[in-house]
Amino acid sequence: MKLNFNDVSFLKRKGLHRGVLLVMKITTILMLVGCLQVSAHVRAQTINFNRKQATLEEVFHAIRKQSGYEFLYNTLTIKNALKMDLRLDDVPLLRALDRVFAKQPFTYRIIGHTIVVHKKKIEGIAVSSASLRVPQFIVQGKVADPGGHALVGVSVSLKGTSTGTITDGEGNFSLTLPDDQGTLVFTYIGFTSKEVAVDGRDRIDVSLTPSISSLDQLVVIGYGVQKKRDLTGSVASVNAEQIEKIPVATVDQALQGRAPGVQITSDDASPGAAVSIKIRGTGTFGDNSPLYVVDGYPIAGGDLSALNPADIATIDILKDASATAIYGSRASNGVVIITTKRGNTNQLQVSLNASLSMQAKPPKYDLMNAQQFVTLAQYVAKEFDYPILPEWESDPSGLRSIDWQDAFYQTGFQQRYDIALRGGSDKIKTAFSLGYYNRQGNVIFSDFKRYNASLNLDYTPNKWLKASTSLKYSHFDRVVRYGSGVNGLANLVKQIPTMTGNPETDQLEDANGNFGYYTKGAMPTTGMNNIYADVAQQDQDNPSGRLLASGYIEITPLEGLKLKSNFGINLRNHSAYYFTPSNDRTTPAPLAYYSRSSNQSSEWLWENTVSYSRVFGIHSIDFVGGISAQENTYSQVGASGRGLISNELRDIASLQQGLSAYGNQQTWALASQFGRLTYKLKDRYIVTGTVRRDGSSRFGPGQKWGVFPSVSAAWVLKEESFLSHADWINNLKIRGSWGQSGNQNIALFQYLGTYGSGSSQNDNRGYVFGPGNAKVYYQGLVLNVLPDPGLTWETTTQSDVGLDASFLGGKINFTADYYQRVSSGFLLNVPVPAQTGFTTATRNVGSIRNRGLELSLGYNQSEHPFKWDISANVTFLKNKILSFADGLDAIGNFSTLNFRNYGGSVWTVYSQSEVGGVVGAFYGFKTAGIFQDQKEVDALNQKAVELYGPGSYYQVSQTAAGDRKFVDVNNDGRITDDDRVIIGSPIPKFFGGLSFNGSFKQWDFSLYFYGVYGNQILNYMKRNLQNFDKADGVGLQNMSVDYFKNHWTAENHSTKYPRAISYDQNGNNRVSDAFVEDGSYLRMKNLQIGYTLPSAVLSRLSIDRIRIYLSTQNLFTLTGYSGLDPEIGNAQSGDVTSNGVDVGNYPTSHFYTLGLNVTF
Amino acid sequence: MKLNKTICLAALATMLIFPLSCSKDFLNQKDTTDATEESLFKKLDDVIALVNAIYNTFHDNDFIIKALWYEANFLTQDFHNWGSDTFFGTYEIPTNFGALNTFWIRSYAGIARANSAIPIIESMRNDKILTDELADRLKGEVLFLRGVFYYYLASEFGGVPLELELATDDGRHPRNTQDEVFAAVAEDMTTAASLLPWKEEEDPKDIGRATKGAALAYLGSAQMWLKKYDEAVTTFKQLDGHYQLEDNYLDIHAFNNQNGIEDIFSIQFIGQDDMRSWASNTHWLSTFCLPEEISQTGYAYADKKLYDSFEPGDTRKYATVIGPGDEHPDPAIHISNYTLVKQNWGGMNTCGTLAHPWKGTDGARSGYYGVKTWRDPNVTGNPGNNVMSSQNIILMRFGEVLLSEAEALFRSGNEGAAWDILNNKIRKRAHLKPTTEPDFMAALVDEYRHELAGEFSFYFLLRRAGEAADYVKKYYGIVIPPGHTLMPIPQEQIAVNQKLVQNTGY
């Protein structure tokens, strides 16, 4: 601080005498991260200022600089000035001065361009006498929020007087009272005022509760907001605080277990991987993902991995038709509305978040080592005349064991940094943020990097005009060289644990960079290769960019009437390459392969809405109506081929063989009209009607338009006279709704019969004519799809009844919903009999019903120093297929898990969705243990011969003691496909989350559990762990130590594991209930302990808050499931008929995170 | 407030104009990736391409190898599988054997392509874009191909659903009987034969297309299945003078004699820059069947019983199967030239030796290998760059027609003419004297075997003649489980169409 008493030039000019002190101070208002500079503008007629605990001199200085007015005052006079939290956003000078002096014991007068400061004159005798009385009592204390965070700038006054103060940077106040009686009034914007009797205490600590009680919370409902109190639909909300508690990479992961009715499952745990979200059950065989609306922009083909969770303010999940109908044709799977953080008036807040995480190595299966494997191979060779490698025939003790899991697993590492600046004035509010996220997975060569930048700008130049802009850019790059699935990480358990094909090394990679390989051309090692070498040598990159930019202008010509025009663009681009070098580790020796692809999606949206709300006495109405148009063009280009003269090249033009290329574009468009009217009578009877009409280019002439109506009503019982005196009830509301919404998510132009000639040499439709020595290839032309000109929306009709209640001053909150959701004519790329010439066709067929009960209950306690809240939610769900097409009672799984096309006991059909059953029910044989002796087999075979003649068997010709026995369900004396039945369901009976948050003084902690109950898992990995012959072809494969030690032999009559054989002709490991397990689990998803540094330490650094936390995710899981992780999504992403099949997912394990939050 | 109102009115006007300016075309997007019927079939090339694409159905390696060649040969036990498809040895073909599903899917894809082409051809004929002559030929090709797909479907599965028009429903139709299917084949072939030109009338650039002769050959065969032996005789007779037996049996499958005089219908292939990897226009049947010692594959090998079953002097023997100590009979093929033989076997020129038969690294094969699939001199197998072959695959040839005709003659009471074909045409060409076997059917089965083993029809002819079970029992001592002379309807097809009833026994 620098005071200049000798500014001669000023004195001369103004002609003022010495002794008048001129204060000058040069301040740089903000210097942030060394790069951001805000300079105050000179001589404005409005003042901007934002500082906590500012001294009067600092304020004067700022005003002088900005307005040109000088201050004249006595330094002794202003010695008693109170520090103040002052925020002025473009405030006119006079109003600014009023605010500056409002709480000071001074006032001012303007003479010319000088502001003269003097002591307040005492007006009125009563006041005068009171304030002139000698102070007799000093009371001190601290004001905090329910979380224990200090509240700064809370006004503390003695009731009925002008005596008062405000709390300082640590929330402390000190007030001098005339005596030790009276009542203190604490007021603070956004919090409920509180009155506390002094009652002789000299220390009064107060906790203020946010005045926006949960009932007054605004919920984003699509083209508008509504108070939670007035909601007639079923909406669940998740706020930033809940999201921030878990250091996850993507927004959707943070939602797991947070909202009833929303089931979130990771398909795999690799960095940046997608998760599947189902709102209120599996409603379709097609795409079950909800519509995402980010800052008012509906994003087609929702992909949240680009969003930075730190930017999210709230997530509102619209569940019932009343809530979703406003999004019409895209809303049948629910709508997730994401709102990002925006700037607030009167404060500039800079927040920095950083966290570092370590992820433990994943859990492993206990697999046979080289010696155990070879021992078993020797047994099989002897027993079945199976040809094994010469080096396996002798003593195996010298063979090197390779632990494939160790080779692929590593300790993961994750870093996350965010910086955000949010603030503004009455007219302009901005929020700016940068984010960086980097995760190196716990499998080698898997990582995800993301860079985010976002800017939200709100401009309100006057009362009737408002403009708002949201810009979000992200760049991300996900590389997972070896991922989930039967062709990926599932191989780790199957890889033979010794590798002797390369004479130079028997290691994965030796010190000289030589890679080992398996013996070529030998039966036992057929199809085995050094996948470590493959993965280590490949080269790929998948960078993507996303820009979501939207803005609106809103005009309020009359009170309550708003006209809004919203325009947005959504650009996505992706550019990738993939390269594998040539190598000679397998035969045929693969050539180098190179592919490059890029695609771009450009989309625009234009929406114009009119909204009107007005209260007429006891009636109030709220209307919004509008029109919308959206258009998307997706274009792609790519090429690939084999053979490069050097492994250093990455060049399409240099490819020597098998070049194939593609490049095309497609456009879709959506045009809509919509409206919603809410009528409220006496704050207790609320009715809402919604309708949307959508036209889509995805459907053919006459089928383009669909109408989606809904109605709902709520009755706020609490407002009725019979409950108005029940003080313990704060809110009691019952709701009911009915409505329809649609799903249009199918590939484009399915209504058209289009023709194509095949895309590449490997997939052409042409043929060869001409004599042997002069053959010529001629183009072909083929009908691509079985067209259905009548193709139209899938319609979901949903009814919902709900109850919202709040008790004991809002301490207990309870919500319940029961719903029925019937999707009919669902758009299904339905497997059609190949007799049509096609294997699938997009059709409107069938009907699925989901019924569910959703409960959530919360309790919070914020009056003691130990403050805590607990909340739990649970969802009970029943899924039932009501019908398919005529003559179709069931459909099998759509994806065959990419098994190779070999015979034997492959899992081609493993799920069956039957009318009356659930979607994706597991389908296979029932087992009756293991045949313990040959006599039993022979007797059954004899019976089959009697029934069906010579050559007949109960199971197969080679069934013997030690093989698995299957149940003859239809009692026809033999095992055929007809003996397959439903053997399990992937759909849980219920699932839910439980979270607990607490704080005590500087400490805070949170705890979060997620669990599912009553579903089964079809464990394909378990089958691999007891299959000695290669499950998908010729050769042998590794398996578990447990099998090795405990399988059936003539001596050891195991009832658990069948005998070891060289070829599973009996189909011991076909799909059966032997691989169906209970999939229930309870997982501690998150445990976090935080410490906030005492503000005394911070105030010197001008920092508001520093919090350090430690957290751990997935610390433990209670489950009976034998696999590595019971959280199993769809085996093939997006395919609900492959749900709950464990095909060796990218593993999860616990994270340990150290994090830092700083606000200043 | 005035300005305020002006702006508001302007905004309202914009909002109202917007939906009007949003013209109808906004929701009528054009598919620029694939052509629609509207834009096609105004010119000749389109419909020719449409018909070409029906032939394209054959271009699938699983279809050719695992769904046709396997069944024609593994089910007779004259050939066996090395690998994971060994279940043919006990006739326990899994209902989820992928190749059968592929066979089903592709056959019906071909049938649908054919069904979709017929109305287009007719409408283009009406629009005078097609001359009657070309329209007839194209329609003949379409019907012929549809008939061929049904012919093989019924040969393997028995009755299958008959789809004779492009599906307008979801195609969940039940199976027709085997006879109904062959009757439909006969009908298609009859019409096709009336529309198509003879092979010799064909423009050489059209070689490979269906001909009248091909249609008659399949018509006669279908009539055999229908036990209409008189009609079959008449049908087969029409081929006389249009086709001949090769003088030298070895020439039938010679690489340099593709589309030869005996060839009635072949699947045509063509070479391309990449002969290492699977592609549409090449096949790997050849590599598949080569000894592992040459190709590192050897996934199919012959049974020694087949080798031993040839009469001395039968010129078909070494053109069908060779074993330890035998040279390759084709002058274009030198075993000693294969890279691996040079490396590991000192460049010897025989298919292994008696001392060291080529049983593969693991010794799991017989040492005997088919020759008919080993005729493309360019194919080297895995170590080299030529894994795939461009050699045509003969599905129907005159030798088979003559044997069928002999059977038809026998069954229609003309045993003398039947013996004449057997002894004086088929056996004579093989440099054999008339057979000493007195029982005609026994003699015929032997000739079917020695004439057609390793090709694409032997097992089906056995089943047609009702001899399959006896043959396998007689020569290999295996009892085919009841019902397992037919292949199982693919599990996945039953899963989507419960009206399909599985063959008994599966």
JSON list of N, CA and C in Angstrom, two decimals, chain B residues 185-222:
[
{"chain": "B", "resi": 185, "resn": "VAL", "atom": "N", "xyz": [-36.94, -77.10, -59.12]},
{"chain": "B", "resi": 185, "resn": "VAL", "atom": "CA", "xyz": [-35.68, -77.04, -59.86]},
{"chain": "B", "resi": 185, "resn": "VAL", "atom": "C", "xyz": [-35.94, -77.46, -61.30]},
{"chain": "B", "resi": 186, "resn": "ALA", "atom": "N", "xyz": [-36.68, -78.56, -61.45]},
{"chain": "B", "resi": 186, "resn": "ALA", "atom": "CA", "xyz": [-36.95, -79.07, -62.79]},
{"chain": "B", "resi": 186, "resn": "ALA", "atom": "C", "xyz": [-37.71, -78.03, -63.61]},
{"chain": "B", "resi": 187, "resn": "GLU", "atom": "N", "xyz": [-38.65, -77.37, -62.97]},
{"chain": "B", "resi": 187, "resn": "GLU", "atom": "CA", "xyz": [-39.42, -76.37, -63.70]},
{"chain": "B", "resi": 187, "resn": "GLU", "atom": "C", "xyz": [-38.54, -75.21, -64.16]},
{"chain": "B", "resi": 188, "resn": "ASP", "atom": "N", "xyz": [-37.70, -74.72, -63.22]},
{"chain": "B", "resi": 188, "resn": "ASP", "atom": "CA", "xyz": [-36.79, -73.62, -63.58]},
{"chain": "B", "resi": 188, "resn": "ASP", "atom": "C", "xyz": [-35.86, -74.05, -64.71]},
{"chain": "B", "resi": 189, "resn": "MET", "atom": "N", "xyz": [-35.34, -75.25, -64.59]},
{"chain": "B", "resi": 189, "resn": "MET", "atom": "CA", "xyz": [-34.37, -75.71, -65.58]},
{"chain": "B", "resi": 189, "resn": "MET", "atom": "C", "xyz": [-35.04, -75.92, -66.94]},
{"chain": "B", "resi": 190, "resn": "THR", "atom": "N", "xyz": [-36.28, -76.38, -66.91]},
{"chain": "B", "resi": 190, "resn": "THR", "atom": "CA", "xyz": [-37.01, -76.57, -68.18]},
{"chain": "B", "resi": 190, "resn": "THR", "atom": "C", "xyz": [-37.15, -75.23, -68.89]},
{"chain": "B", "resi": 191, "resn": "THR", "atom": "N", "xyz": [-37.64, -74.23, -68.12]},
{"chain": "B", "resi": 191, "resn": "THR", "atom": "CA", "xyz": [-37.81, -72.91, -68.73]},
{"chain": "B", "resi": 191, "resn": "THR", "atom": "C", "xyz": [-36.45, -72.37, -69.18]},
{"chain": "B", "resi": 192, "resn": "ALA", "atom": "N", "xyz": [-35.44, -72.52, -68.31]},
{"chain": "B", "resi": 192, "resn": "ALA", "atom": "CA", "xyz": [-34.12, -71.99, -68.64]},
{"chain": "B", "resi": 192, "resn": "ALA", "atom": "C", "xyz": [-33.60, -72.62, -69.92]},
{"chain": "B", "resi": 193, "resn": "ALA", "atom": "N", "xyz": [-33.78, -73.95, -70.03]},
{"chain": "B", "resi": 193, "resn": "ALA", "atom": "CA", "xyz": [-33.26, -74.65, -71.20]},
{"chain": "B", "resi": 193, "resn": "ALA", "atom": "C", "xyz": [-33.94, -74.13, -72.47]},
{"chain": "B", "resi": 194, "resn": "SER", "atom": "N", "xyz": [-35.20, -73.71, -72.32]},
{"chain": "B", "resi": 194, "resn": "SER", "atom": "CA", "xyz": [-35.90, -73.22, -73.51]},
{"chain": "B", "resi": 194, "resn": "SER", "atom": "C", "xyz": [-35.45, -71.81, -73.89]},
{"chain": "B", "resi": 195, "resn": "LEU", "atom": "N", "xyz": [-34.81, -71.12, -72.96]},
{"chain": "B", "resi": 195, "resn": "LEU", "atom": "CA", "xyz": [-34.43, -69.72, -73.21]},
{"chain": "B", "resi": 195, "resn": "LEU", "atom": "C", "xyz": [-32.95, -69.56, -73.54]},
{"chain": "B", "resi": 196, "resn": "LEU", "atom": "N", "xyz": [-32.15, -70.53, -73.12]},
{"chain": "B", "resi": 196, "resn": "LEU", "atom": "CA", "xyz": [-30.69, -70.32, -73.18]},
{"chain": "B", "resi": 196, "resn": "LEU", "atom": "C", "xyz": [-30.09, -70.90, -74.45]},
{"chain": "B", "resi": 197, "resn": "PRO", "atom": "N", "xyz": [-28.95, -70.36, -74.86]},
{"chain": "B", "resi": 197, "resn": "PRO", "atom": "CA", "xyz": [-28.26, -70.89, -76.04]},
{"chain": "B", "resi": 197, "resn": "PRO", "atom": "C", "xyz": [-27.38, -72.07, -75.65]},
{"chain": "B", "resi": 198, "resn": "TRP", "atom": "N", "xyz": [-27.05, -72.88, -76.64]},
{"chain": "B", "resi": 198, "resn": "TRP", "atom": "CA", "xyz": [-26.05, -73.91, -76.39]},
{"chain": "B", "resi": 198, "resn": "TRP", "atom": "C", "xyz": [-24.69, -73.27, -76.17]},
{"chain": "B", "resi": 199, "resn": "LYS", "atom": "N", "xyz": [-23.83, -74.00, -75.53]},
{"chain": "B", "resi": 199, "resn": "LYS", "atom": "CA", "xyz": [-22.48, -73.52, -75.24]},
{"chain": "B", "resi": 199, "resn": "LYS", "atom": "C", "xyz": [-21.78, -73.04, -76.52]},
{"chain": "B", "resi": 200, "resn": "GLU", "atom": "N", "xyz": [-21.96, -73.83, -77.58]},
{"chain": "B", "resi": 200, "resn": "GLU", "atom": "CA", "xyz": [-21.23, -73.50, -78.80]},
{"chain": "B", "resi": 200, "resn": "GLU", "atom": "C", "xyz": [-21.81, -72.28, -79.51]},
{"chain": "B", "resi": 201, "resn": "GLU", "atom": "N", "xyz": [-23.06, -71.91, -79.12]},
{"chain": "B", "resi": 201, "resn": "GLU", "atom": "CA", "xyz": [-23.65, -70.72, -79.73]},
{"chain": "B", "resi": 201, "resn": "GLU", "atom": "C", "xyz": [-23.25, -69.44, -78.99]},
{"chain": "B", "resi": 202, "resn": "GLU", "atom": "N", "xyz": [-22.58, -69.65, -77.88]},
{"chain": "B", "resi": 202, "resn": "GLU", "atom": "CA", "xyz": [-22.27, -68.54, -76.99]},
{"chain": "B", "resi": 202, "resn": "GLU", "atom": "C", "xyz": [-21.09, -67.72, -77.52]},
{"chain": "B", "resi": 203, "resn": "ASP", "atom": "N", "xyz": [-21.15, -66.43, -77.31]},
{"chain": "B", "resi": 203, "resn": "ASP", "atom": "CA", "xyz": [-19.99, -65.58, -77.53]},
{"chain": "B", "resi": 203, "resn": "ASP", "atom": "C", "xyz": [-18.91, -66.01, -76.54]},
{"chain": "B", "resi": 204, "resn": "PRO", "atom": "N", "xyz": [-17.67, -66.23, -77.01]},
{"chain": "B", "resi": 204, "resn": "PRO", "atom": "CA", "xyz": [-16.63, -66.72, -76.07]},
{"chain": "B", "resi": 204, "resn": "PRO", "atom": "C", "xyz": [-16.50, -65.85, -74.82]},
{"chain": "B", "resi": 205, "resn": "LYS", "atom": "N", "xyz": [-16.77, -64.58, -74.95]},
{"chain": "B", "resi": 205, "resn": "LYS", "atom": "CA", "xyz": [-16.61, -63.74, -73.75]},
{"chain": "B", "resi": 205, "resn": "LYS", "atom": "C", "xyz": [-17.67, -64.06, -72.70]},
{"chain": "B", "resi": 206, "resn": "ASP", "atom": "N", "xyz": [-18.71, -64.77, -73.10]},
{"chain": "B", "resi": 206, "resn": "ASP", "atom": "CA", "xyz": [-19.76, -65.15, -72.16]},
{"chain": "B", "resi": 206, "resn": "ASP", "atom": "C", "xyz": [-19.55, -66.52, -71.53]},
{"chain": "B", "resi": 207, "resn": "ILE", "atom": "N", "xyz": [-18.45, -67.15, -71.85]},
{"chain": "B", "resi": 207, "resn": "ILE", "atom": "CA", "xyz": [-18.19, -68.47, -71.27]},
{"chain": "B", "resi": 207, "resn": "ILE", "atom": "C", "xyz": [-18.24, -68.38, -69.76]},
{"chain": "B", "resi": 208, "resn": "GLY", "atom": "N", "xyz": [-18.91, -69.33, -69.17]},
{"chain": "B", "resi": 208, "resn": "GLY", "atom": "CA", "xyz": [-19.11, -69.28, -67.73]},
{"chain": "B", "resi": 208, "resn": "GLY", "atom": "C", "xyz": [-20.56, -68.99, -67.41]},
{"chain": "B", "resi": 209, "resn": "ARG", "atom": "N", "xyz": [-21.28, -68.43, -68.39]},
{"chain": "B", "resi": 209, "resn": "ARG", "atom": "CA", "xyz": [-22.70, -68.20, -68.17]},
{"chain": "B", "resi": 209, "resn": "ARG", "atom": "C", "xyz": [-23.46, -69.50, -68.35]},
{"chain": "B", "resi": 210, "resn": "ALA", "atom": "N", "xyz": [-24.67, -69.50, -67.85]},
{"chain": "B", "resi": 210, "resn": "ALA", "atom": "CA", "xyz": [-25.52, -70.68, -67.99]},
{"chain": "B", "resi": 210, "resn": "ALA", "atom": "C", "xyz": [-25.81, -70.92, -69.46]},
{"chain": "B", "resi": 211, "resn": "THR", "atom": "N", "xyz": [-25.90, -72.19, -69.79]},
{"chain": "B", "resi": 211, "resn": "THR", "atom": "CA", "xyz": [-26.23, -72.56, -71.16]},
{"chain": "B", "resi": 211, "resn": "THR", "atom": "C", "xyz": [-27.39, -73.54, -71.15]},
{"chain": "B", "resi": 212, "resn": "LYS", "atom": "N", "xyz": [-27.90, -73.77, -72.32]},
{"chain": "B", "resi": 212, "resn": "LYS", "atom": "CA", "xyz": [-28.98, -74.76, -72.44]},
{"chain": "B", "resi": 212, "resn": "LYS", "atom": "C", "xyz": [-28.50, -76.12, -71.94]},
{"chain": "B", "resi": 213, "resn": "GLY", "atom": "N", "xyz": [-27.24, -76.45, -72.28]},
{"chain": "B", "resi": 213, "resn": "GLY", "atom": "CA", "xyz": [-26.71, -77.74, -71.85]},
{"chain": "B", "resi": 213, "resn": "GLY", "atom": "C", "xyz": [-26.65, -77.85, -70.33]},
{"chain": "B", "resi": 214, "resn": "ALA", "atom": "N", "xyz": [-26.22, -76.78, -69.68]},
{"chain": "B", "resi": 214, "resn": "ALA", "atom": "CA", "xyz": [-26.14, -76.80, -68.22]},
{"chain": "B", "resi": 214, "resn": "ALA", "atom": "C", "xyz": [-27.52, -76.96, -67.61]},
{"chain": "B", "resi": 215, "resn": "ALA", "atom": "N", "xyz": [-28.48, -76.24, -68.20]},
{"chain": "B", "resi": 215, "resn": "ALA", "atom": "CA", "xyz": [-29.84, -76.33, -67.68]},
{"chain": "B", "resi": 215, "resn": "ALA", "atom": "C", "xyz": [-30.37, -77.76, -67.83]},
{"chain": "B", "resi": 216, "resn": "LEU", "atom": "N", "xyz": [-30.08, -78.38, -68.98]},
{"chain": "B", "resi": 216, "resn": "LEU", "atom": "CA", "xyz": [-30.55, -79.75, -69.20]},
{"chain": "B", "resi": 216, "resn": "LEU", "atom": "C", "xyz": [-29.87, -80.73, -68.24]},
{"chain": "B", "resi": 217, "resn": "ALA", "atom": "N", "xyz": [-28.58, -80.52, -68.00]},
{"chain": "B", "resi": 217, "resn": "ALA", "atom": "CA", "xyz": [-27.86, -81.42, -67.10]},
{"chain": "B", "resi": 217, "resn": "ALA", "atom": "C", "xyz": [-28.49, -81.39, -65.70]},
{"chain": "B", "resi": 218, "resn": "TYR", "atom": "N", "xyz": [-28.77, -80.18, -65.21]},
{"chain": "B", "resi": 218, "resn": "TYR", "atom": "CA", "xyz": [-29.39, -80.09, -63.87]},
{"chain": "B", "resi": 218, "resn": "TYR", "atom": "C", "xyz": [-30.85, -80.54, -63.92]},
{"chain": "B", "resi": 219, "resn": "LEU", "atom": "N", "xyz": [-31.51, -80.31, -65.07]},
{"chain": "B", "resi": 219, "resn": "LEU", "atom": "CA", "xyz": [-32.90, -80.77, -65.19]},
{"chain": "B", "resi": 219, "resn": "LEU", "atom": "C", "xyz": [-32.94, -82.30, -65.07]},
{"chain": "B", "resi": 220, "resn": "GLY", "atom": "N", "xyz": [-32.05, -82.94, -65.82]},
{"chain": "B", "resi": 220, "resn": "GLY", "atom": "CA", "xyz": [-32.01, -84.39, -65.76]},
{"chain": "B", "resi": 220, "resn": "GLY", "atom": "C", "xyz": [-31.70, -84.88, -64.35]},
{"chain": "B", "resi": 221, "resn": "SER", "atom": "N", "xyz": [-30.77, -84.21, -63.70]},
{"chain": "B", "resi": 221, "resn": "SER", "atom": "CA", "xyz": [-30.40, -84.61, -62.34]},
{"chain": "B", "resi": 221, "resn": "SER", "atom": "C", "xyz": [-31.57, -84.44, -61.38]},
{"chain": "B", "resi": 222, "resn": "ALA", "atom": "N", "xyz": [-32.31, -83.33, -61.56]},
{"chain": "B", "resi": 222, "resn": "ALA", "atom": "CA", "xyz": [-33.47, -83.10, -60.71]},
{"chain": "B", "resi": 222, "resn": "ALA", "atom": "C", "xyz": [-34.52, -84.18, -60.97]}
]
